[in-house]
Short mmCIF file of C-alpha atoms in Angstrom, two decimals:
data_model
loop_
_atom_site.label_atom_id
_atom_site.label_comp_id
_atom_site.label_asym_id
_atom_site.label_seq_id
_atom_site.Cartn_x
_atom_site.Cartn_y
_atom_site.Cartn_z
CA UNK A 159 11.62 32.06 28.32
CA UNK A 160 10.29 31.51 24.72
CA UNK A 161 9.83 34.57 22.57
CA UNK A 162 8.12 34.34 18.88
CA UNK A 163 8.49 37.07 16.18
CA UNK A 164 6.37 35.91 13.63
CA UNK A 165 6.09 38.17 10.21
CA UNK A 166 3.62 35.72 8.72
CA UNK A 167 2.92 32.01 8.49
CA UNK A 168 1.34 30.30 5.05
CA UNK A 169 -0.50 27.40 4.21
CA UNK A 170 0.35 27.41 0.36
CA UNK A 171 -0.77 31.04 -0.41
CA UNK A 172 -3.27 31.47 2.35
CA UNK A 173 -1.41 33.98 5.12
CA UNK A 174 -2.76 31.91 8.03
CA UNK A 175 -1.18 33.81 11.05
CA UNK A 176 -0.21 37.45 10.68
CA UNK A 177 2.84 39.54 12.04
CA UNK A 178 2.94 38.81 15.94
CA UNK A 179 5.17 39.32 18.65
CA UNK A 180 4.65 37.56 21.92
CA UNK A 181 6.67 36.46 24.84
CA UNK A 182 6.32 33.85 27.65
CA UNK A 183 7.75 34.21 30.99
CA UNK A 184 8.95 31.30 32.79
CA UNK A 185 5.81 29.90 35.30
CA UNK A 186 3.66 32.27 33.12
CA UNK A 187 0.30 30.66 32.70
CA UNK A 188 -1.26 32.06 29.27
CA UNK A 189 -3.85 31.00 27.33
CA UNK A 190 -4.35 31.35 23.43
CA UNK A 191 -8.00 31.60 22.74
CA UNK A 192 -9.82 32.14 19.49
CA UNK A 193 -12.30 30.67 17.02
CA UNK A 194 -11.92 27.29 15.67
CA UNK A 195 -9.60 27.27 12.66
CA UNK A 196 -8.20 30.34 13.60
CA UNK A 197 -4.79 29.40 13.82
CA UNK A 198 -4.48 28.58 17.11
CA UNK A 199 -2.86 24.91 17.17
CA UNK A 200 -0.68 26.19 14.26
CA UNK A 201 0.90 28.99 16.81
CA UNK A 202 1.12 26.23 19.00
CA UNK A 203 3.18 23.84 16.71
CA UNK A 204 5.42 26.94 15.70
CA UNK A 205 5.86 27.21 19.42
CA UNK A 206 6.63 23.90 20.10
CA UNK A 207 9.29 23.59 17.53
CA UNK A 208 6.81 21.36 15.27
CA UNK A 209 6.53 23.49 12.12
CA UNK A 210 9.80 25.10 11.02
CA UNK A 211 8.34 26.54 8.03
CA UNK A 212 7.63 30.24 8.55
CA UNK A 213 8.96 33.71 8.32
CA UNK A 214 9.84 34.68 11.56
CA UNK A 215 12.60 33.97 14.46
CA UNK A 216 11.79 31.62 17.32
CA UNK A 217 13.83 31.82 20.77
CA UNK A 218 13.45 29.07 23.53
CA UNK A 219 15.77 28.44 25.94
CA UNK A 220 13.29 26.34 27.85
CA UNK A 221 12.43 22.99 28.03
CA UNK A 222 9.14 22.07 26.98
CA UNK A 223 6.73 18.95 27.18
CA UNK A 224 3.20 18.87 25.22
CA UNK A 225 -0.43 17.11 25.93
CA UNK A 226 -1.80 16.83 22.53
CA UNK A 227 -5.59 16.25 21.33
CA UNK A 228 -5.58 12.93 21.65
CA UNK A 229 -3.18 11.27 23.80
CA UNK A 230 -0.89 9.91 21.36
CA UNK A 231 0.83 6.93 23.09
CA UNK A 232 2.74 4.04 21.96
CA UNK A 233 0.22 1.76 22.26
CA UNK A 234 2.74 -1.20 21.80
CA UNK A 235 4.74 -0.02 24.91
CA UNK A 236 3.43 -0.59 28.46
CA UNK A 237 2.11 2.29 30.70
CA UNK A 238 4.72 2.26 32.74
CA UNK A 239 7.78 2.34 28.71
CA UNK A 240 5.27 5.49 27.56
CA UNK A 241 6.58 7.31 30.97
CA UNK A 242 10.07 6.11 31.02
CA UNK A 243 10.81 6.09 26.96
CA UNK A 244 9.31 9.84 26.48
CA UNK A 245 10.44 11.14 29.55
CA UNK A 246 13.54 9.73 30.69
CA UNK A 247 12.35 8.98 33.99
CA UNK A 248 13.54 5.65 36.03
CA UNK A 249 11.16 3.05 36.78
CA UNK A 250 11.32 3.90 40.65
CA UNK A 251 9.65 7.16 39.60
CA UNK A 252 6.73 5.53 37.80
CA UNK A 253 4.54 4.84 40.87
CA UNK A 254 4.81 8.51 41.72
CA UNK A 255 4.26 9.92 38.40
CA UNK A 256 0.81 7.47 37.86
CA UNK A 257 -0.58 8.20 41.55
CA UNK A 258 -0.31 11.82 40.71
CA UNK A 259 -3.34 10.97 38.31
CA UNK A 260 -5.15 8.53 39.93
CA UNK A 261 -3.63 5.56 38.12
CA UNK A 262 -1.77 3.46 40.67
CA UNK A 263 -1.81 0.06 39.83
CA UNK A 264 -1.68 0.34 35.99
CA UNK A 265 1.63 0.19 35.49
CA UNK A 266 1.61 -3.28 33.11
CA UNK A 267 -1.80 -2.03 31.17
CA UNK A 268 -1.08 -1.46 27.77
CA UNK A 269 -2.85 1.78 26.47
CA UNK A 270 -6.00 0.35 24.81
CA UNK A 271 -6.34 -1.03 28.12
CA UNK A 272 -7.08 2.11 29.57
CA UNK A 273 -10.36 4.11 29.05
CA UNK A 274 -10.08 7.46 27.04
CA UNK A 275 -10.28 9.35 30.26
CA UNK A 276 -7.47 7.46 32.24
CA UNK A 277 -5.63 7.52 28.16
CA UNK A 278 -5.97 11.58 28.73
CA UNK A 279 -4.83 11.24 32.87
CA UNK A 280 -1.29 8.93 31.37
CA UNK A 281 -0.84 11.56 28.48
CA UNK A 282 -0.97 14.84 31.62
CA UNK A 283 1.46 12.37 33.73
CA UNK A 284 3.91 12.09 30.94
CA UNK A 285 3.80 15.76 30.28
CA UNK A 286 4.93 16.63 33.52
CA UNK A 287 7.41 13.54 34.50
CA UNK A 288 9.36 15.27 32.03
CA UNK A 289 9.70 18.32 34.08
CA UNK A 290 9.12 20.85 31.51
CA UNK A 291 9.78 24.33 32.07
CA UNK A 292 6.95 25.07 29.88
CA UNK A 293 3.85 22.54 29.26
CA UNK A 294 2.17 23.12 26.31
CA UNK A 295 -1.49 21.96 25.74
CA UNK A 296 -3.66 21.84 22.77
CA UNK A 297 -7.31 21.61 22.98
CA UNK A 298 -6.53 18.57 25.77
CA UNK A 299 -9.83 18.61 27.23
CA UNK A 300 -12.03 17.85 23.58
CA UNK A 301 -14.68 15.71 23.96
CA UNK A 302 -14.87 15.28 27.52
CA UNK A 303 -18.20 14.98 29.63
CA UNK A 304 -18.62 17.87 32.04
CA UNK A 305 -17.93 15.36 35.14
CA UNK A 306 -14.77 14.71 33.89
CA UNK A 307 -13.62 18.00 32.36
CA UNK A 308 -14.01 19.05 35.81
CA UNK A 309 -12.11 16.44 37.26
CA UNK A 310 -9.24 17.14 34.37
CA UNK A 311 -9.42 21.17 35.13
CA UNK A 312 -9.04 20.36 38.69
CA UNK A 313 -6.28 17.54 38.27
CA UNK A 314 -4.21 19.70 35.71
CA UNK A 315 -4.71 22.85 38.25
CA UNK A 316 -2.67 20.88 41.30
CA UNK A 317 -0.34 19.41 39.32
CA UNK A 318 0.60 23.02 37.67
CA UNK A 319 0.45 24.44 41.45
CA UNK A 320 2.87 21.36 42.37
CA UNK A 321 5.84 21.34 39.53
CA UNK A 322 5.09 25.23 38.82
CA UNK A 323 5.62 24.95 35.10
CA UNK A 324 5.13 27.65 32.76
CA UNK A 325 1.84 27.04 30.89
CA UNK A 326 0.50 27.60 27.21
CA UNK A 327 -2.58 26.96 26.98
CA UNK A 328 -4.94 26.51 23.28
CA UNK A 329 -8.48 26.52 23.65
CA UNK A 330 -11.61 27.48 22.70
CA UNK A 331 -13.39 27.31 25.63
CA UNK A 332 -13.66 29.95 27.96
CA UNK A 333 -13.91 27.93 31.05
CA UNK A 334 -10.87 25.72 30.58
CA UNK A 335 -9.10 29.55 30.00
CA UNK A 336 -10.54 31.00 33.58
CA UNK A 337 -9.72 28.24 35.28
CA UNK A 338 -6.24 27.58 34.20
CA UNK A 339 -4.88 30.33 33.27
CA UNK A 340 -3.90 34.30 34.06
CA UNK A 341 -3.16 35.88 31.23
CA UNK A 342 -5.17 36.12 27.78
CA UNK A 343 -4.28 35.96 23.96
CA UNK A 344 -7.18 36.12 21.75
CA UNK A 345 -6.48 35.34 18.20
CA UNK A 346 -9.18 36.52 15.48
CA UNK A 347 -8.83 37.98 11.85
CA UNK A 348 -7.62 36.80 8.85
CA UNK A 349 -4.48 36.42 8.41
CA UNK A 350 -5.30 36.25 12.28
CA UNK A 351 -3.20 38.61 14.67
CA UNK A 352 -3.44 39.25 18.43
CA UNK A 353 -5.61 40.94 20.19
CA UNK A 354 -4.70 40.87 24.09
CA UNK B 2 -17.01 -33.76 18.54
CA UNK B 3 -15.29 -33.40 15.64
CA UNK B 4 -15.70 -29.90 15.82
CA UNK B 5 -14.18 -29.43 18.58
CA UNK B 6 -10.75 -31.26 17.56
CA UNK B 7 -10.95 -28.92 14.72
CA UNK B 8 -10.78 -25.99 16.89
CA UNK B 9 -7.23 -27.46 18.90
CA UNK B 10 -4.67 -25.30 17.60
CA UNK B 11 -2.50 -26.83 14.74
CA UNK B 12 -4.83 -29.61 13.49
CA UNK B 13 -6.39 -28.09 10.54
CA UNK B 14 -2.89 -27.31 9.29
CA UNK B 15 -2.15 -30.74 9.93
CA UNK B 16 -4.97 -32.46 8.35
CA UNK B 17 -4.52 -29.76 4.94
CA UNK B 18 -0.64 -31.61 4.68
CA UNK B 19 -2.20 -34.79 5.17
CA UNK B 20 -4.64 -34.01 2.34
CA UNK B 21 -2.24 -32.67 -0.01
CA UNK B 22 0.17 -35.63 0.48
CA UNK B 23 -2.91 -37.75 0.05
CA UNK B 24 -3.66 -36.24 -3.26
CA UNK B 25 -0.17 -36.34 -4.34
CA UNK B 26 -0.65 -40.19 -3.58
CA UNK B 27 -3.59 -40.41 -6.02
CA UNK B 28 -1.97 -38.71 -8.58
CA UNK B 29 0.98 -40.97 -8.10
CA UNK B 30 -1.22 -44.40 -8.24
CA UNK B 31 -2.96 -42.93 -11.32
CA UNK B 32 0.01 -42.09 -13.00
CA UNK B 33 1.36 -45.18 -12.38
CA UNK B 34 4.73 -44.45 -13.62
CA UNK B 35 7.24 -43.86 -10.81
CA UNK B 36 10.01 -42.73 -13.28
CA UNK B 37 7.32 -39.62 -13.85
CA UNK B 38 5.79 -38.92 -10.16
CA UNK B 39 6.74 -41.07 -7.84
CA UNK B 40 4.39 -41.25 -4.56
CA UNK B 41 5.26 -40.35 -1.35
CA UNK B 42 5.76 -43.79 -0.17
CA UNK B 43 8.83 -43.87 -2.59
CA UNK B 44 10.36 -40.07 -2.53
CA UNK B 45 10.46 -40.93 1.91
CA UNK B 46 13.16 -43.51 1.43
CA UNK B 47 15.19 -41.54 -0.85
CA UNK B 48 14.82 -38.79 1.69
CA UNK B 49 16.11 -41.22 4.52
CA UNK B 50 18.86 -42.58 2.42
CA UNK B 51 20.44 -39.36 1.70
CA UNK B 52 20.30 -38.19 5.26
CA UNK B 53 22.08 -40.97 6.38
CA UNK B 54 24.56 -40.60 3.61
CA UNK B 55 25.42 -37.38 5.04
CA UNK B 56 24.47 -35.75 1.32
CA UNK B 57 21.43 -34.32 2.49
CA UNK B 58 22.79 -31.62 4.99
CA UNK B 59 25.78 -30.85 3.46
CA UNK B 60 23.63 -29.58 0.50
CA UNK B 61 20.80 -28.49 2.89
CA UNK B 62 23.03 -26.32 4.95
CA UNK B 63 24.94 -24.63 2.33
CA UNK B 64 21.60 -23.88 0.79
CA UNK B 65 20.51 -22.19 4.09
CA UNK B 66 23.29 -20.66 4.96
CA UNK B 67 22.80 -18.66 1.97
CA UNK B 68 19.42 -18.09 2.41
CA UNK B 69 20.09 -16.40 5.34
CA UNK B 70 22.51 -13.98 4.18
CA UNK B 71 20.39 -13.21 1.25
CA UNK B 72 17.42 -12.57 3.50
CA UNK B 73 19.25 -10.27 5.98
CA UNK B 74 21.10 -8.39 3.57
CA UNK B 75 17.52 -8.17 1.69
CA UNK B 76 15.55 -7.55 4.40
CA UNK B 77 18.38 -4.66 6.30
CA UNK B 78 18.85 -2.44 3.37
CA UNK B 79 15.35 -2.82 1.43
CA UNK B 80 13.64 -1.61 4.88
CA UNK B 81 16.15 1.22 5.43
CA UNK B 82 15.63 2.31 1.52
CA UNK B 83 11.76 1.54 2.42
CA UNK B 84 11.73 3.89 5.63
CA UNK B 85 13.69 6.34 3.64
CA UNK B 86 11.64 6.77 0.55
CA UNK B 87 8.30 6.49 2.61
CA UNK B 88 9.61 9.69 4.81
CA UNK B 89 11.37 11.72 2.09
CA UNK B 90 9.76 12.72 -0.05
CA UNK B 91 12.07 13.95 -2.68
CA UNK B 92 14.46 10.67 -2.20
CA UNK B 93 11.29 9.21 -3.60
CA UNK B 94 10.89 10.94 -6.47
CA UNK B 95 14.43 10.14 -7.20
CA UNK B 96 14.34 6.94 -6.68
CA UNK B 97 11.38 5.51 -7.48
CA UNK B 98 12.41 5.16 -11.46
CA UNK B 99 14.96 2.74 -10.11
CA UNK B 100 12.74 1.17 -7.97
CA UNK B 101 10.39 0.10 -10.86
CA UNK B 102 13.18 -0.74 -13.03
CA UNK B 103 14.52 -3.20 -10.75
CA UNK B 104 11.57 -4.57 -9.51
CA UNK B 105 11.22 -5.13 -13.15
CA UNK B 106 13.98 -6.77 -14.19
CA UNK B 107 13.87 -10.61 -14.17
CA UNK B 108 15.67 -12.60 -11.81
CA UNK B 109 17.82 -14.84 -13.77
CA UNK B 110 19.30 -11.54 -15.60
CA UNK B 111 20.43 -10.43 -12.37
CA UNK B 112 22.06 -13.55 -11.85
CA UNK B 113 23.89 -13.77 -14.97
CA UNK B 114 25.08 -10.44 -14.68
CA UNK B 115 26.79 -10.82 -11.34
CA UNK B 116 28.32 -13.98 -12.18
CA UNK B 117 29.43 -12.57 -15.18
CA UNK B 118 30.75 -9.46 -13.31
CA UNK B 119 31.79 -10.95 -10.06
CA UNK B 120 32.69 -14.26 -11.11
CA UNK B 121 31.02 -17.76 -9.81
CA UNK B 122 31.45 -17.02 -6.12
CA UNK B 123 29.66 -17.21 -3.23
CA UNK B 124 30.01 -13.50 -2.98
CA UNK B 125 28.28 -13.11 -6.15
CA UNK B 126 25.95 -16.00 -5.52
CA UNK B 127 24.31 -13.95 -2.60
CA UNK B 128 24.65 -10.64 -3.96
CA UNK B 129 22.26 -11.72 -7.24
CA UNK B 130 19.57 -13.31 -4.25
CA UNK B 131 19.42 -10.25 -1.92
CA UNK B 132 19.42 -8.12 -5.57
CA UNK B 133 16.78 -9.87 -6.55
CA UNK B 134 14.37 -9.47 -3.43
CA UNK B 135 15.34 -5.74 -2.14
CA UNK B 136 13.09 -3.79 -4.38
CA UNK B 137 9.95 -5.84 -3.27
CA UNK B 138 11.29 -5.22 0.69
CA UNK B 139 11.48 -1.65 -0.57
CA UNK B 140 7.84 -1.59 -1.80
CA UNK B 141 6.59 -3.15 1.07
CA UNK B 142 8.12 -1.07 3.36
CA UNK B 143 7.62 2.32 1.72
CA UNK B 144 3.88 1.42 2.12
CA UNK B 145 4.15 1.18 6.09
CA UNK B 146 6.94 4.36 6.03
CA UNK B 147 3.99 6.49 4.83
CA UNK B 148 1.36 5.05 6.98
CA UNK B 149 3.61 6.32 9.60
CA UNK B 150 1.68 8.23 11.99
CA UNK B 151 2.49 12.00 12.16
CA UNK B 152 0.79 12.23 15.50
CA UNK B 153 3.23 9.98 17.00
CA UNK B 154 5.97 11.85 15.45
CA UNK B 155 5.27 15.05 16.87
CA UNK B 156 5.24 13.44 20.17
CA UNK B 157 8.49 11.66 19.60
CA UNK B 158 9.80 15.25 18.28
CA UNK B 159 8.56 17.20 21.81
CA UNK B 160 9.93 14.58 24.06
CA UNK B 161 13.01 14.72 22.54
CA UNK B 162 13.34 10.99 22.19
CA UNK B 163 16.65 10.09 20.58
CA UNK B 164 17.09 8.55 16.82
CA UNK B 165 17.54 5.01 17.85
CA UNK B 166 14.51 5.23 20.39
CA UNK B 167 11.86 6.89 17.80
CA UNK B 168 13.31 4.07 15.25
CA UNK B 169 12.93 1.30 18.01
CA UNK B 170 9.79 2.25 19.82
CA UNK B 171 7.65 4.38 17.38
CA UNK B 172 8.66 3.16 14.18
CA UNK B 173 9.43 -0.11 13.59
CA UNK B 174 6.27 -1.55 15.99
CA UNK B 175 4.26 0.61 13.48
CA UNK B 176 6.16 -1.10 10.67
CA UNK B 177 5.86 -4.64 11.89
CA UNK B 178 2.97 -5.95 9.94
CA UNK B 179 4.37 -4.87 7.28
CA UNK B 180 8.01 -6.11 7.99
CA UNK B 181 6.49 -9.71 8.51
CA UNK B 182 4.38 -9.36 5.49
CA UNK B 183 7.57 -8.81 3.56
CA UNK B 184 10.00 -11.69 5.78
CA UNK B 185 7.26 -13.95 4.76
CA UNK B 186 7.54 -13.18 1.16
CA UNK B 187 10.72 -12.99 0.88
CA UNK B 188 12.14 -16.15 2.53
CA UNK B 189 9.60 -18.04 0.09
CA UNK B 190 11.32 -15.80 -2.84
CA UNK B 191 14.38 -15.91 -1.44
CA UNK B 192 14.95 -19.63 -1.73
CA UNK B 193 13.43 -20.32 -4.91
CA UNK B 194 16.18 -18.18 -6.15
CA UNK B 195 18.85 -19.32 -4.59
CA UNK B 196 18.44 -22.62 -6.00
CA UNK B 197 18.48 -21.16 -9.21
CA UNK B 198 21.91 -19.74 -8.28
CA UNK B 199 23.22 -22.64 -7.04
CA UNK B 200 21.43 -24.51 -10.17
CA UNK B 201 23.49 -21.79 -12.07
CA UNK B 202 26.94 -21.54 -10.24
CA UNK B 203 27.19 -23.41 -7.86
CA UNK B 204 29.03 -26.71 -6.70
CA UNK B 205 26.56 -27.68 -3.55
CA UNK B 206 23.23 -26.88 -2.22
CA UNK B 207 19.89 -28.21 -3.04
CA UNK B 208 19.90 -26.10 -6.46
CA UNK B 209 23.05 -27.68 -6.92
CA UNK B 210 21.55 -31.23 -6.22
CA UNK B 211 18.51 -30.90 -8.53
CA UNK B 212 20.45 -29.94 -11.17
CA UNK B 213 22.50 -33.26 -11.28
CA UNK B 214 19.75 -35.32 -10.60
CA UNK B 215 17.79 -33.41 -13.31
CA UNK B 216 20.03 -34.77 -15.98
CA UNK B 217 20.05 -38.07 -15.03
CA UNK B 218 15.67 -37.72 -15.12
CA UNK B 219 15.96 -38.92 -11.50
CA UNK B 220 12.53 -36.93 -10.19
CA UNK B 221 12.22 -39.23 -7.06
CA UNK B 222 15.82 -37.31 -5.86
CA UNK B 223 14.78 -34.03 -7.12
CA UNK B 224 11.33 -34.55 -5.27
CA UNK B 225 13.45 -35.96 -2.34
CA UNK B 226 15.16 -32.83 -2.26
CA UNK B 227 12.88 -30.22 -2.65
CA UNK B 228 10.87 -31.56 -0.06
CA UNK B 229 13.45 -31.37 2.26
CA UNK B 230 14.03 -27.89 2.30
CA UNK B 231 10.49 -26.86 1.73
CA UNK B 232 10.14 -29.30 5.48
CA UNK B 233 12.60 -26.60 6.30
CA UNK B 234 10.85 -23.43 5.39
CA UNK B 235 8.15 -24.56 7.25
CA UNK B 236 9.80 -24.81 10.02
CA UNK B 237 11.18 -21.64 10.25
CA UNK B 238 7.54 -20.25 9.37
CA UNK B 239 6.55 -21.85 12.70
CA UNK B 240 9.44 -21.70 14.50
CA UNK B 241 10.34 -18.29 14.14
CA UNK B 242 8.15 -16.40 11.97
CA UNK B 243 5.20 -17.39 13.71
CA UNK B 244 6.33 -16.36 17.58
CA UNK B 245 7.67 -13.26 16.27
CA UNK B 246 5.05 -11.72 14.82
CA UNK B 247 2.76 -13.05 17.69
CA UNK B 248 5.09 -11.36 20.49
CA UNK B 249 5.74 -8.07 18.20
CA UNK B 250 1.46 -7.80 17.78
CA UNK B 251 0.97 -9.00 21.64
CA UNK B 252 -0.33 -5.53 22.59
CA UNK B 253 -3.14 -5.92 20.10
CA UNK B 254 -4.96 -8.57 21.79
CA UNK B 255 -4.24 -7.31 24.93
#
């Protein structure tokens, strides 16, 4: 479960987020929707234990894993180091973990090897070789073609169905929302607040 | 043709040594003093004659023994103070007055000082070196620290990746251009002070060496000498330096 009282959150002296008070069950799927610059990512980072520095109490007694923006893998480290060094998992597992997302066989690659697509597919395989209890995503579909936003909506959709993880899900785009997820936060206003 | 040789791997090095020793020649002929410059044709045989004396690596080795222990005592705590003031930011307000006062302050004062305070030891022989070259590490260093990238932090943070992992497999690969940058630098630093610590304090070493043979005018030795261990930088440029940085940057021209 993670739970978030938030009284307020400040860039300098702008009041970015306002007083909020939200809960996540466990295999919850929820998405956090709003317009860009809202505050949405910076929920997110509170969430994720990335940003510390706010009034407010966080509780998590959950593990989490995260697929950012942009992939953000070591791109000195093999395909098969940025499962096993982030995640923990053993080598024997790596096979599983890249056939999961259509990358058998690129074990050895190094990540500039890899197109930005099958960059995205290694960062979603990571995220859930760790076994999270909740995954955490951040606008992980930007600047996809609609071929392959579809394949990644479908491809995140079974592996959610398989490992059952709770999900959090920032967007701002209404179909990635419907299609992923159940429940709805919309955050608007300024400072912004929920409106569910 | 000729081209084409050009293009095998290590023969434009080779030909710019055999140019610069060729021009060394020239200025040797028009000299035409060999108490002044001798050529190359007579500083070789000197070379020769103190290797087979034994002289030559007795001084060579004590030289790079404390090269090395300079360099890794340099290299270990000016890239920890380097990592540290590049991430925090307030460490780097603090220290960064020492930072330019030490980069600042010359050499040979340093060296005086800790033979003056330690006594004329090997101790303070290598303490005055690393002294010496720890604030430019530092500098170096700091730069890559806060080129860091955040991204890749916040990834390391999620994933819960331990201390030693983030430091061995998101930081340091990030930091290795720079950490060459300052190996290079510093080695070449490094042992031009050294000799002037041995040249100082010392009883052996090539420092040592050039300082005797300086007061008896003998440049062919000192030549002889220097040569020697600049034959040896080089080879630990190629050697080592070289292979390292090519295996650490591999994934780049993958």
């Amino acid at each position: 479960m993670i739970s978030l009282d938030l009284q307020a959150k400040r860039f300098g002296e702008t009041e970015v987020l306002g007083p909020m008070s939200i809960r996540f069950n466990p295999g919850e799927r929820v998405a956090v929707t709003g317009p860009s610059g809202v505050g949405k990512s910076t929920l997110l980072r509170i969430l994720a234990g990335l940003d510390a520095n706010y009034q407010g109490k966080l509780q998590r007694d959950a593990s989490i894993s995260m697929v950012f923006q942009e992939p953000n893998l070591l791109p000195w480290r093999s395909v098969t180091q940025n499962l096993t060094l982030t995640t923990g998992i053993d080598e024997s597992d790596v096979g599983k973990a890249l056939a999961e997302v259509g990358l058998t066989g690129l074990q050895d690659r190094f990540p500039d090897q890899l197109s930005l697509g099958q960059q995205r597919r290694l960062a979603l395989a990571r995220a859930f070789a760790a076994k999270p209890d909740f995954l955490l995503m951040d606008e992980p579909f930007v600047s996809l073609d609609p071929e392959r936003l579809s394949e990644m909506l479908n491809l995140t959709n079974q592996l959610l169905d398989s490992y059952q993880p709770g999900l959090i899900l920032v967007t701002h785009s209404e179909v990635e929302a419907e299609q992923l997820c159940i429940r709805r936060l919309r955050l608007s206003g300024q400072p912004a607040m929920i409106e569910e | 043709m000729a081209s084409d040789l050009l293009k095998v791997r290590g023969v434009v090095p080779a030909l710019s040594i055999v140019a610069l020793v060729a021009f060394w020649s020239l200025l040797a002929i028009l000299n035409g003093d060999p108490d002044v410059l001798p050529g190359p044709w007579q500083v070789a045989p000197l070379i020769v004659k103190e290797a087979i004396s034994g002289e030559l690596w007795l001084h060579l080795s004590a030289t790079l023994l404390r090269v090395i222990f300079a360099f890794a005592i340099a290299m270990s705590l000016g890239t920890a103070l380097g990592i540290l003031m590049g991430r925090v930011r307030l460490f780097d307000r603090w220290a960064d007055p020492w930072l330019i006062a030490l980069l600042n302050l010359p050499a040979l004062v340093t060296i005086v000082l800790c033979y003056l305070w330690i006594g004329l030891t090997e101790v303070a022989a290598i303490t005055a070196v690393a002294l010496n070259k720890i604030p430019a590490v530092t500098v170096t260093i700091r730069e890559g620290a806060r080129a860091l990238s955040p991204k890749l932090d916040d990834m390391a943070q999620v994933f819960g990746m331990s201390p030693a992992d983030r430091m061995r497999h998101v930081v340091i690969p990030q930091l290795a251009s720079y950490l060459a940058s300052a190996g290079r630098s510093g080695v070449s630093l490094i042992w031009k002070i050294v000799l002037v610590v041995e040249f100082l304090g010392r009883s052996n070493g090539i420092g040592f060496q050039i300082h005797l043979y300086f007061q008896l005018f003998d440049v062919g030795i000192v030549l002889a000498y220097a040569l020697s261990f600049i034959a040896v930088m080089l080879a630990v440029e190629i050697l080592i330096l070289q292979p390292w940085e090519t295996r650490t940057t591999r994934w780049r021209r993958a």
